[in-house]
PDB file of C-alpha atoms in Angstrom:
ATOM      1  CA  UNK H 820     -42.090 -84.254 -65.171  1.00 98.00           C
ATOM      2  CA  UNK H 821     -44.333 -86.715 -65.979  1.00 98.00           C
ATOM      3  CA  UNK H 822     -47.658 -86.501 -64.120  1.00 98.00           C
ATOM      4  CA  UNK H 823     -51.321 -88.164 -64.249  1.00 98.00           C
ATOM      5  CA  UNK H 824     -54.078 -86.065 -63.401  1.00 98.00           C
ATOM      6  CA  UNK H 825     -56.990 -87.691 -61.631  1.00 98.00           C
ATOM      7  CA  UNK H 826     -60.587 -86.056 -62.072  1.00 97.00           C
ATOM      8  CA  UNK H 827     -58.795 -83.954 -64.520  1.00 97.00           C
ATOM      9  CA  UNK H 828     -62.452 -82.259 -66.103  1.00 96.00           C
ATOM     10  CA  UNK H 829     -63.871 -81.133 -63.053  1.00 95.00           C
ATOM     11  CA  UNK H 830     -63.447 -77.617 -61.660  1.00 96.00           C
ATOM     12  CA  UNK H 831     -59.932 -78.139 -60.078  1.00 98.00           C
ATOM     13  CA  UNK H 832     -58.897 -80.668 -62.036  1.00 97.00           C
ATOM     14  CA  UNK H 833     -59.207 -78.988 -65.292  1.00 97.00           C
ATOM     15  CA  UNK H 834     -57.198 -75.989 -63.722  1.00 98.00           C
ATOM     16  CA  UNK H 835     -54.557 -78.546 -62.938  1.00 98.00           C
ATOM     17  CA  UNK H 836     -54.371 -80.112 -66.284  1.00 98.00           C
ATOM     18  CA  UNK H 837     -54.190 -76.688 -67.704  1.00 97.00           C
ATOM     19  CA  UNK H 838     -51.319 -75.244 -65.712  1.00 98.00           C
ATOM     20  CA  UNK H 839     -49.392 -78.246 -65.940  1.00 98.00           C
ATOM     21  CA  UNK H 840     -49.580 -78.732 -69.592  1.00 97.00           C
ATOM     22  CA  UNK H 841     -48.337 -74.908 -69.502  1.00 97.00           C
ATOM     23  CA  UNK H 842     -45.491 -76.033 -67.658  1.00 97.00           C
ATOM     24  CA  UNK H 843     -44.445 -78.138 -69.793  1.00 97.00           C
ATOM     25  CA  UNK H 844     -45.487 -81.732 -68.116  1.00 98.00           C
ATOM     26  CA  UNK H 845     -46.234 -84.689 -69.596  1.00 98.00           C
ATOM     27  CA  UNK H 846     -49.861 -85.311 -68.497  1.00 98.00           C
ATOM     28  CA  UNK H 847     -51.953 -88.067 -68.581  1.00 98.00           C
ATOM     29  CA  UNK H 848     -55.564 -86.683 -67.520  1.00 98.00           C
ATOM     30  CA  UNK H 849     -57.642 -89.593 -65.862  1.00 98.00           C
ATOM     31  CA  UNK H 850     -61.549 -88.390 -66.838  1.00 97.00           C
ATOM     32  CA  UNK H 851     -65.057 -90.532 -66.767  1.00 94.00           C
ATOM     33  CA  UNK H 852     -65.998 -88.606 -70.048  1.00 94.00           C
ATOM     34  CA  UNK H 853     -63.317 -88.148 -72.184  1.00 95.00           C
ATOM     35  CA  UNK H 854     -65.064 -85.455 -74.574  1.00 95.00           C
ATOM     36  CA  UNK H 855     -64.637 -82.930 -71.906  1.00 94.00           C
ATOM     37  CA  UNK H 856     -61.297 -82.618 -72.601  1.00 95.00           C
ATOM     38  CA  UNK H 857     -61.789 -82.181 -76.832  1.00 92.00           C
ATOM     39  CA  UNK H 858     -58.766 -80.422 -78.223  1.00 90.00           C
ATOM     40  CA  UNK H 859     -56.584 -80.934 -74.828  1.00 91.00           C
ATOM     41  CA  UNK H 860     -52.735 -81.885 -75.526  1.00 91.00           C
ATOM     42  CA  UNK H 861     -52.863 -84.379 -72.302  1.00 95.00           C
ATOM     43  CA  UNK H 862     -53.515 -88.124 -73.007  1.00 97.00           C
ATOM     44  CA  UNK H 863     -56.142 -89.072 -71.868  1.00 97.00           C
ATOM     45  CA  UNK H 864     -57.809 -92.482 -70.130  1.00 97.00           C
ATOM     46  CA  UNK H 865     -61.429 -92.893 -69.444  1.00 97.00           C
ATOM     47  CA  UNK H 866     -62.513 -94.109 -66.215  1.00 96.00           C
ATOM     48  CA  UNK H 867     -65.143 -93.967 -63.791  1.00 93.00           C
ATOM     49  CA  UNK H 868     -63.723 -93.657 -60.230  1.00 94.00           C
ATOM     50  CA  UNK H 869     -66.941 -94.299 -58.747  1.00 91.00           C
ATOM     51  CA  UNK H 870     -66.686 -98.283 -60.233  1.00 92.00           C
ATOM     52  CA  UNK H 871     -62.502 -98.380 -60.686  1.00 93.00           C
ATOM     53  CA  UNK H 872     -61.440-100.550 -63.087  1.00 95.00           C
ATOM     54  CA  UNK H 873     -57.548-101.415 -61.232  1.00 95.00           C
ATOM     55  CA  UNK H 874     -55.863-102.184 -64.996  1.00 96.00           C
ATOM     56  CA  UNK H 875     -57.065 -98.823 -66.467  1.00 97.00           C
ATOM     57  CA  UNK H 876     -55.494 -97.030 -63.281  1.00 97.00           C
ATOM     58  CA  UNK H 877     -52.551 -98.925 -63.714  1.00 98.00           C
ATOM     59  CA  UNK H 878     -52.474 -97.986 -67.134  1.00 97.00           C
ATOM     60  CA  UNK H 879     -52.703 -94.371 -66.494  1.00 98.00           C
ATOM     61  CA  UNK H 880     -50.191 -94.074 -63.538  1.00 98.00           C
ATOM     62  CA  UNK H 881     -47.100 -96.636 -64.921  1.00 98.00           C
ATOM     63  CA  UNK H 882     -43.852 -94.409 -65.503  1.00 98.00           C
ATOM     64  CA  UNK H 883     -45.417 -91.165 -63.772  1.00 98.00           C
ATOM     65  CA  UNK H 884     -43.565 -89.289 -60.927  1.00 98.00           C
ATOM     66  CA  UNK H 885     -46.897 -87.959 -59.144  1.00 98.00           C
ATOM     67  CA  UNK H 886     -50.250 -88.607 -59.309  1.00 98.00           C
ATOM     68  CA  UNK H 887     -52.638 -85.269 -58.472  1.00 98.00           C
ATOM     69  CA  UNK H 888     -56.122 -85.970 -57.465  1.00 98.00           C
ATOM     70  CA  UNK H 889     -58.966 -83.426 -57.192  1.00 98.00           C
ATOM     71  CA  UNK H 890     -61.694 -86.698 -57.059  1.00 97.00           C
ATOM     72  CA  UNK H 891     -64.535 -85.683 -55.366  1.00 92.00           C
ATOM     73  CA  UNK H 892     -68.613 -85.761 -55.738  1.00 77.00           C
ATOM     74  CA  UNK H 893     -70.389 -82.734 -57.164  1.00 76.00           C
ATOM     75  CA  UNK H 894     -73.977 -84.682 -56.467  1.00 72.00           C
ATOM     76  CA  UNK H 895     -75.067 -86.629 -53.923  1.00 69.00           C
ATOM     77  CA  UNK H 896     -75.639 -89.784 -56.517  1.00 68.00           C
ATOM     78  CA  UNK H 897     -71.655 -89.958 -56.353  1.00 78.00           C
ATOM     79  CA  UNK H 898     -71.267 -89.958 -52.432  1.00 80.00           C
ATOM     80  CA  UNK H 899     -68.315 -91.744 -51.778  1.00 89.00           C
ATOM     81  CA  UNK H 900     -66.290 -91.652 -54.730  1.00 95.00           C
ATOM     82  CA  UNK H 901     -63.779 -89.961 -53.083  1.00 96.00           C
ATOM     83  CA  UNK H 902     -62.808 -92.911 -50.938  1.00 96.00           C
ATOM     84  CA  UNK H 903     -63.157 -95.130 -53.001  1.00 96.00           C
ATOM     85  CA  UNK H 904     -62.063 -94.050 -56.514  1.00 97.00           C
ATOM     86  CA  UNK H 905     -58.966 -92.621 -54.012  1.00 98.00           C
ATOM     87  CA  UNK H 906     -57.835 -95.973 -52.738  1.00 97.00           C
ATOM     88  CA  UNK H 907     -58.032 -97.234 -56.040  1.00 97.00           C
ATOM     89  CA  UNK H 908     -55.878 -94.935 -57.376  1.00 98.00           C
ATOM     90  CA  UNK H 909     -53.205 -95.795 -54.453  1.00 98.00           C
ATOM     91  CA  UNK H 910     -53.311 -99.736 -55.302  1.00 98.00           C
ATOM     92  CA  UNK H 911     -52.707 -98.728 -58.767  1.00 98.00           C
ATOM     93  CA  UNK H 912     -49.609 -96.729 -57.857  1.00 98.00           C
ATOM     94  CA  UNK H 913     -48.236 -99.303 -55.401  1.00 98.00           C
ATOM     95  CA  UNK H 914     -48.339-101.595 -58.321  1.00 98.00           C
ATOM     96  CA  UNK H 915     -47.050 -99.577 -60.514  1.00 98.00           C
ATOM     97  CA  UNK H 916     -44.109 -98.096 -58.057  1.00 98.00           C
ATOM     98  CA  UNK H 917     -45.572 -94.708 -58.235  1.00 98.00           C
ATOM     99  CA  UNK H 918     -44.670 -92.442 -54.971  1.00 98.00           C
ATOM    100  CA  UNK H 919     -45.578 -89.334 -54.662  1.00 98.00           C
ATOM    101  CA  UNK H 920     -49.397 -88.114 -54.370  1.00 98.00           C
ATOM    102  CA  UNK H 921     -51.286 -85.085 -54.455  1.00 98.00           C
ATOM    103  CA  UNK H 922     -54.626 -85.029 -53.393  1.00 98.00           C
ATOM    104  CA  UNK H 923     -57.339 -82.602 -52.597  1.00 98.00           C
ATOM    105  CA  UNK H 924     -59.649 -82.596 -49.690  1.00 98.00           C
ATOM    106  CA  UNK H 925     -61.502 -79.291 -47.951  1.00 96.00           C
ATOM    107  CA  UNK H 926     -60.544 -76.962 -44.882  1.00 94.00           C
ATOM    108  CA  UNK H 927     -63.406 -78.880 -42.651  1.00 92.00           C
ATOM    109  CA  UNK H 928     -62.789 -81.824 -42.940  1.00 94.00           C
ATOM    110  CA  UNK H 929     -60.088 -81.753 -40.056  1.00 92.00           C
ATOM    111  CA  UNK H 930     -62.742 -81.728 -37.875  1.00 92.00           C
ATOM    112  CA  UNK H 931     -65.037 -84.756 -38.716  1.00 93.00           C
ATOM    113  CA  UNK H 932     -64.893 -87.758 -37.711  1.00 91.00           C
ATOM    114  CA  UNK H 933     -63.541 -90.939 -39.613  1.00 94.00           C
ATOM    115  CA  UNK H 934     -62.546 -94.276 -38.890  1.00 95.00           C
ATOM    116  CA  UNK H 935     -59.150 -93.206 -38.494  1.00 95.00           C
ATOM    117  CA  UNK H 936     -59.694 -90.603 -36.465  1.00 93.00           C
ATOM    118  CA  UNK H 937     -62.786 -90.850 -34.767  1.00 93.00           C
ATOM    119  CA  UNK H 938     -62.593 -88.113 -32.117  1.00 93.00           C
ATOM    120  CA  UNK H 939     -60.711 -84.935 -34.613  1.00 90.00           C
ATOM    121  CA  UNK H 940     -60.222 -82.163 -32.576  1.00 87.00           C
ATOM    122  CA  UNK H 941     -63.316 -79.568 -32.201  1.00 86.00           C
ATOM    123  CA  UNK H 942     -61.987 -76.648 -33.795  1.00 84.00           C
ATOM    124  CA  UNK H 943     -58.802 -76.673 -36.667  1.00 84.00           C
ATOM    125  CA  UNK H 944     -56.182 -74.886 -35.060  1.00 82.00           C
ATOM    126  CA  UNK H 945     -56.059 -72.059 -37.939  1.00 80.00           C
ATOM    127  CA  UNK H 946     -59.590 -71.253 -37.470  1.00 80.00           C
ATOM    128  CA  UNK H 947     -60.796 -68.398 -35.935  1.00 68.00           C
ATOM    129  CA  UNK H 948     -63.740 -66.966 -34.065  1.00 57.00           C
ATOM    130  CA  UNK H 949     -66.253 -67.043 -37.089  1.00 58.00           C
ATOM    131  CA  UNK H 950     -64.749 -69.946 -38.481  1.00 64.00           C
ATOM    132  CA  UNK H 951     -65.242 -71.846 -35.241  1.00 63.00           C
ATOM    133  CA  UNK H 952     -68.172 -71.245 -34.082  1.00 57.00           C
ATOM    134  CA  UNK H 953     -70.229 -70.288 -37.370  1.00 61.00           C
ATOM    135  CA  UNK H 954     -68.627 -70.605 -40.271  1.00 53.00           C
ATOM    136  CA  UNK H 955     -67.078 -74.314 -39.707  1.00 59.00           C
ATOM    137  CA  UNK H 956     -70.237 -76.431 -38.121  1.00 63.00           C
ATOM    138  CA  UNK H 957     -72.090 -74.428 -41.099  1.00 53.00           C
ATOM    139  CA  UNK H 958     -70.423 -75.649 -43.499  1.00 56.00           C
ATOM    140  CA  UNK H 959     -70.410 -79.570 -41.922  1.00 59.00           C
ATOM    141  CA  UNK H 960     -73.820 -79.709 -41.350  1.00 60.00           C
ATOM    142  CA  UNK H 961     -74.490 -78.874 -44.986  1.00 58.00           C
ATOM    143  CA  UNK H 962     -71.904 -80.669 -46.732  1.00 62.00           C
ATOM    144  CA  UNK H 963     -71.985 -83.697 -43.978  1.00 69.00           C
ATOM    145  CA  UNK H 964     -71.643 -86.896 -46.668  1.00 84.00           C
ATOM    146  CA  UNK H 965     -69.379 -85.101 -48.955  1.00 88.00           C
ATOM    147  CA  UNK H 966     -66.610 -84.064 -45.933  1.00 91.00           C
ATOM    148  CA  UNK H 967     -67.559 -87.453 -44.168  1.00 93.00           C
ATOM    149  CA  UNK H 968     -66.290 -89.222 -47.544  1.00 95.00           C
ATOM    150  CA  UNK H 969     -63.221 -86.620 -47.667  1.00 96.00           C
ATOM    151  CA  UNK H 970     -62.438 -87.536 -44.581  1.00 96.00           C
ATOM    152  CA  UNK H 971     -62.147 -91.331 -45.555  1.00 97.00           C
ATOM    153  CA  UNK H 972     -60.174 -90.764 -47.958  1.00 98.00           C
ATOM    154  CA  UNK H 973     -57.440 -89.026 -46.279  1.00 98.00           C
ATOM    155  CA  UNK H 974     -57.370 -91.920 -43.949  1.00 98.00           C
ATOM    156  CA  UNK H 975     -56.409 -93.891 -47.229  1.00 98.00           C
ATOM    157  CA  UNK H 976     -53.948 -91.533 -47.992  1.00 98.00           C
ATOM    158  CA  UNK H 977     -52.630 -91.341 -44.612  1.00 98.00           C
ATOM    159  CA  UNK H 978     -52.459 -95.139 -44.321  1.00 98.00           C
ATOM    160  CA  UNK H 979     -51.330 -95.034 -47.862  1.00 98.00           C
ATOM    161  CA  UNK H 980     -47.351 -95.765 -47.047  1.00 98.00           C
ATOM    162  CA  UNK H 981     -46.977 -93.486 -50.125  1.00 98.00           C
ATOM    163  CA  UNK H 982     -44.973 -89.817 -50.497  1.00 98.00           C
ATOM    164  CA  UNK H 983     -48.511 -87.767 -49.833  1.00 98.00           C
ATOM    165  CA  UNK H 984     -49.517 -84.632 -49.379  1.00 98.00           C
ATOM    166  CA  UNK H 985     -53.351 -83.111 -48.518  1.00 98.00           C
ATOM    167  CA  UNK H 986     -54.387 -79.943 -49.646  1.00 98.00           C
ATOM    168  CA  UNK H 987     -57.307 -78.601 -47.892  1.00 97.00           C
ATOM    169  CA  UNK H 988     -58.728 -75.103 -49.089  1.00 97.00           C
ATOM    170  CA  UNK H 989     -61.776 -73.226 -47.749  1.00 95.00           C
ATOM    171  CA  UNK H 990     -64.766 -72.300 -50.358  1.00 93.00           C
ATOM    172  CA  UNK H 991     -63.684 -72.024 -54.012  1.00 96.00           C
ATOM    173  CA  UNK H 992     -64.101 -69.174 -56.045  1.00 97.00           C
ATOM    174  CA  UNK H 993     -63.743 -68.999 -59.880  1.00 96.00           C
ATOM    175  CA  UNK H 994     -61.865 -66.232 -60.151  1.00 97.00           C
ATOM    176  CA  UNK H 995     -58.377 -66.060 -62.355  1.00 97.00           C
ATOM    177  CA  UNK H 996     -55.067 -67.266 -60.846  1.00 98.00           C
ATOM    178  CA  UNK H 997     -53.438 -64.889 -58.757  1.00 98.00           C
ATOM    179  CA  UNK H 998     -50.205 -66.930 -57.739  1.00 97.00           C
ATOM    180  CA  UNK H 999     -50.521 -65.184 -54.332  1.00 97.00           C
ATOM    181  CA  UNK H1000     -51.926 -67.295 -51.612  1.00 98.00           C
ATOM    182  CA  UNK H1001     -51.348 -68.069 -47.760  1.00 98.00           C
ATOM    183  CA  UNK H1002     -50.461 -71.555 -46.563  1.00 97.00           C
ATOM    184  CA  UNK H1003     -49.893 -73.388 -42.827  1.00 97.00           C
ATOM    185  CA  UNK H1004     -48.753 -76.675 -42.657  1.00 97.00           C
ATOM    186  CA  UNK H1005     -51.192 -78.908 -40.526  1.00 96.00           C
ATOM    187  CA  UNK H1006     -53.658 -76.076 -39.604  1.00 96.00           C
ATOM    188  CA  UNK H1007     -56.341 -74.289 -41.404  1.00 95.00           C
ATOM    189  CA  UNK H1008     -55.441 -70.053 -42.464  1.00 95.00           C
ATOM    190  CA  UNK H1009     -56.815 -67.533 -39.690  1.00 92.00           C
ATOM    191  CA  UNK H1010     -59.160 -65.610 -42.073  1.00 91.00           C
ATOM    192  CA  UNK H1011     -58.793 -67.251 -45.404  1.00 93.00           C
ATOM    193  CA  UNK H1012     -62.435 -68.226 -46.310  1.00 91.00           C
ATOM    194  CA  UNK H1013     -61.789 -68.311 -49.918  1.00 96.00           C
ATOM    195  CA  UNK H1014     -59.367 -69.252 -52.864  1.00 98.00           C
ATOM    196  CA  UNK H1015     -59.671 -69.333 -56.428  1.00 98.00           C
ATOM    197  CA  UNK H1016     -60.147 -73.084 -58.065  1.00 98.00           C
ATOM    198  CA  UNK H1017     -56.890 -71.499 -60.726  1.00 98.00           C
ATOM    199  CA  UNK H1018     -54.946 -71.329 -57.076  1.00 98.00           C
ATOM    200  CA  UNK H1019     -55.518 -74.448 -55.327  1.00 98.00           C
ATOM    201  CA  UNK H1020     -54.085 -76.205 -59.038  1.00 98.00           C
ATOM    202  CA  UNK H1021     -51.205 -74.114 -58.566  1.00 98.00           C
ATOM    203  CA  UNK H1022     -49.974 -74.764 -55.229  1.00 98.00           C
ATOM    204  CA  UNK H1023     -50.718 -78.313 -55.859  1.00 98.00           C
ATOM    205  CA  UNK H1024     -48.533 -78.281 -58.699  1.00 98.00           C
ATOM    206  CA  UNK H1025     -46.064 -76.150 -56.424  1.00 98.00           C
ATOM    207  CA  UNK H1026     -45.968 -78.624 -54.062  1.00 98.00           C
ATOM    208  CA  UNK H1027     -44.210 -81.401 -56.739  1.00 98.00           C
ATOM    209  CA  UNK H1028     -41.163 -79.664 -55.907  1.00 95.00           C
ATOM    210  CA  UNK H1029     -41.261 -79.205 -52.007  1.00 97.00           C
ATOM    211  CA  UNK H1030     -40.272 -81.942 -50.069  1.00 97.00           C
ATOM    212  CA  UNK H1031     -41.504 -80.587 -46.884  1.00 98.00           C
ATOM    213  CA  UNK H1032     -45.074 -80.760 -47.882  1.00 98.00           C
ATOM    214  CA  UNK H1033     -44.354 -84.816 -47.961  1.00 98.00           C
ATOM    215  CA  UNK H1034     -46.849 -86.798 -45.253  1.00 98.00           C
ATOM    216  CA  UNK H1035     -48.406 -82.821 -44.322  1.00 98.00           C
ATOM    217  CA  UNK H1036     -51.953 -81.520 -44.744  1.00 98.00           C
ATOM    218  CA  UNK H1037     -51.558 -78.265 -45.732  1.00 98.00           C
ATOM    219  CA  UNK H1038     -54.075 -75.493 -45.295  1.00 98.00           C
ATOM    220  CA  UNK H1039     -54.123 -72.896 -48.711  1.00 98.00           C
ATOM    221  CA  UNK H1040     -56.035 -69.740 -48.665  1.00 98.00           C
ATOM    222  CA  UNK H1041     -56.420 -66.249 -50.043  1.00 97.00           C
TER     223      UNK H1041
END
């Protein structure tokens, strides 16, 4: 399959490009710094998703099957390049004729507000008791602008018109890939408060081949 890997040096990203380059995909890994990825059998385009340039994304998404996305800030200077760099990367594959889309968002972020959905329910259905009522609104007050801009962009996605899918995980961990890991379509996983970055690549990559995860958010946890 041929595939184009969006934030593809960044902690899930990189586990992405990794596994499907083991798989035997032909990836083209879309990276701001293209020294990151030294040494890596993936082609690879530069661009900066917080300023997207809509020929380079073009470029880097003509003739794939899927585009996976793990765009997202890691400091507050890049607030909102989830959104945006995200519904550049969805022009790009409606001009291209690209379909299906992978992207990755956070197990919160059902529960904030957006433009789209500006009264979420209170509480994800999956969640339980700590979840709910300590470890959820924790999390949201801390993280507020980076789940407020992942919840933008999966009002892109949503609005999108493209084959999607939304994978939201709980906190990451960096430990090796296990291949073992709960899921719930539409609904965060009673208990799972962690997954390893190594797992969230796989069942993103798992979900290339599973037409039922097509217009779902889907909860993944240990």
């Amino acid at each position: 399959m041929k595939l184009t890997v969006v934030a593809a040096s960044g902690g899930t990203g990189r586990h992405i490009l990794t596994q499907a380059i083991a798989a035997g995909h032909d990836v083209t890994a879309v990276v701001r710094t293209p020294r990151k990825l030294d040494g890596t059998a993936a082609r690879i385009v530069a661009a900066d998703l917080s300023h997207p340039d809509p020929a380079t994304l073009q470029e880097a998404i003509a003739g794939a099957d899927a585009v996976l996305s793990a765009l997202g800030a890691t400091t507050a200077s890049e607030e909102g390049v989830a959104e945006r760099g995200t519904r550049a990367v969805i022009e790009a594959m409606r001009a291209t004729g690209v379909r299906r889309l992978i992207v990755l968002s956070a197990a919160p972020v059902g529960t904030v507000p957006s433009p789209q959905r500006p009264t979420p329910p209170k509480h994800d259905p999956g969640d339980g008791f700590f979840m709910r009522h300590l470890g959820a609104p924790f999390a949201r007050t801390k993280f507020r602008a980076h789940y407020a801009d992942l919840a933008r962009m999966e009002d892109a996605v949503r609005a999108s018109g493209l084959d999607w899918s939304i994978s939201r995980p709980p906190m990451f961990t960096d430990k090796p890939l296990t291949a073992h890991y709960r899921e719930a379509m539409g609904r965060n996983i009673r208990g799972g408060f962690s997954i390893p970055r190594a797992d969230v690549a796989h069942h993103m990559l798992a979900m290339l081949n599973r037409p039922e995860t097509v217009g779902q958010t889907v909860g993944v946890a240990s």
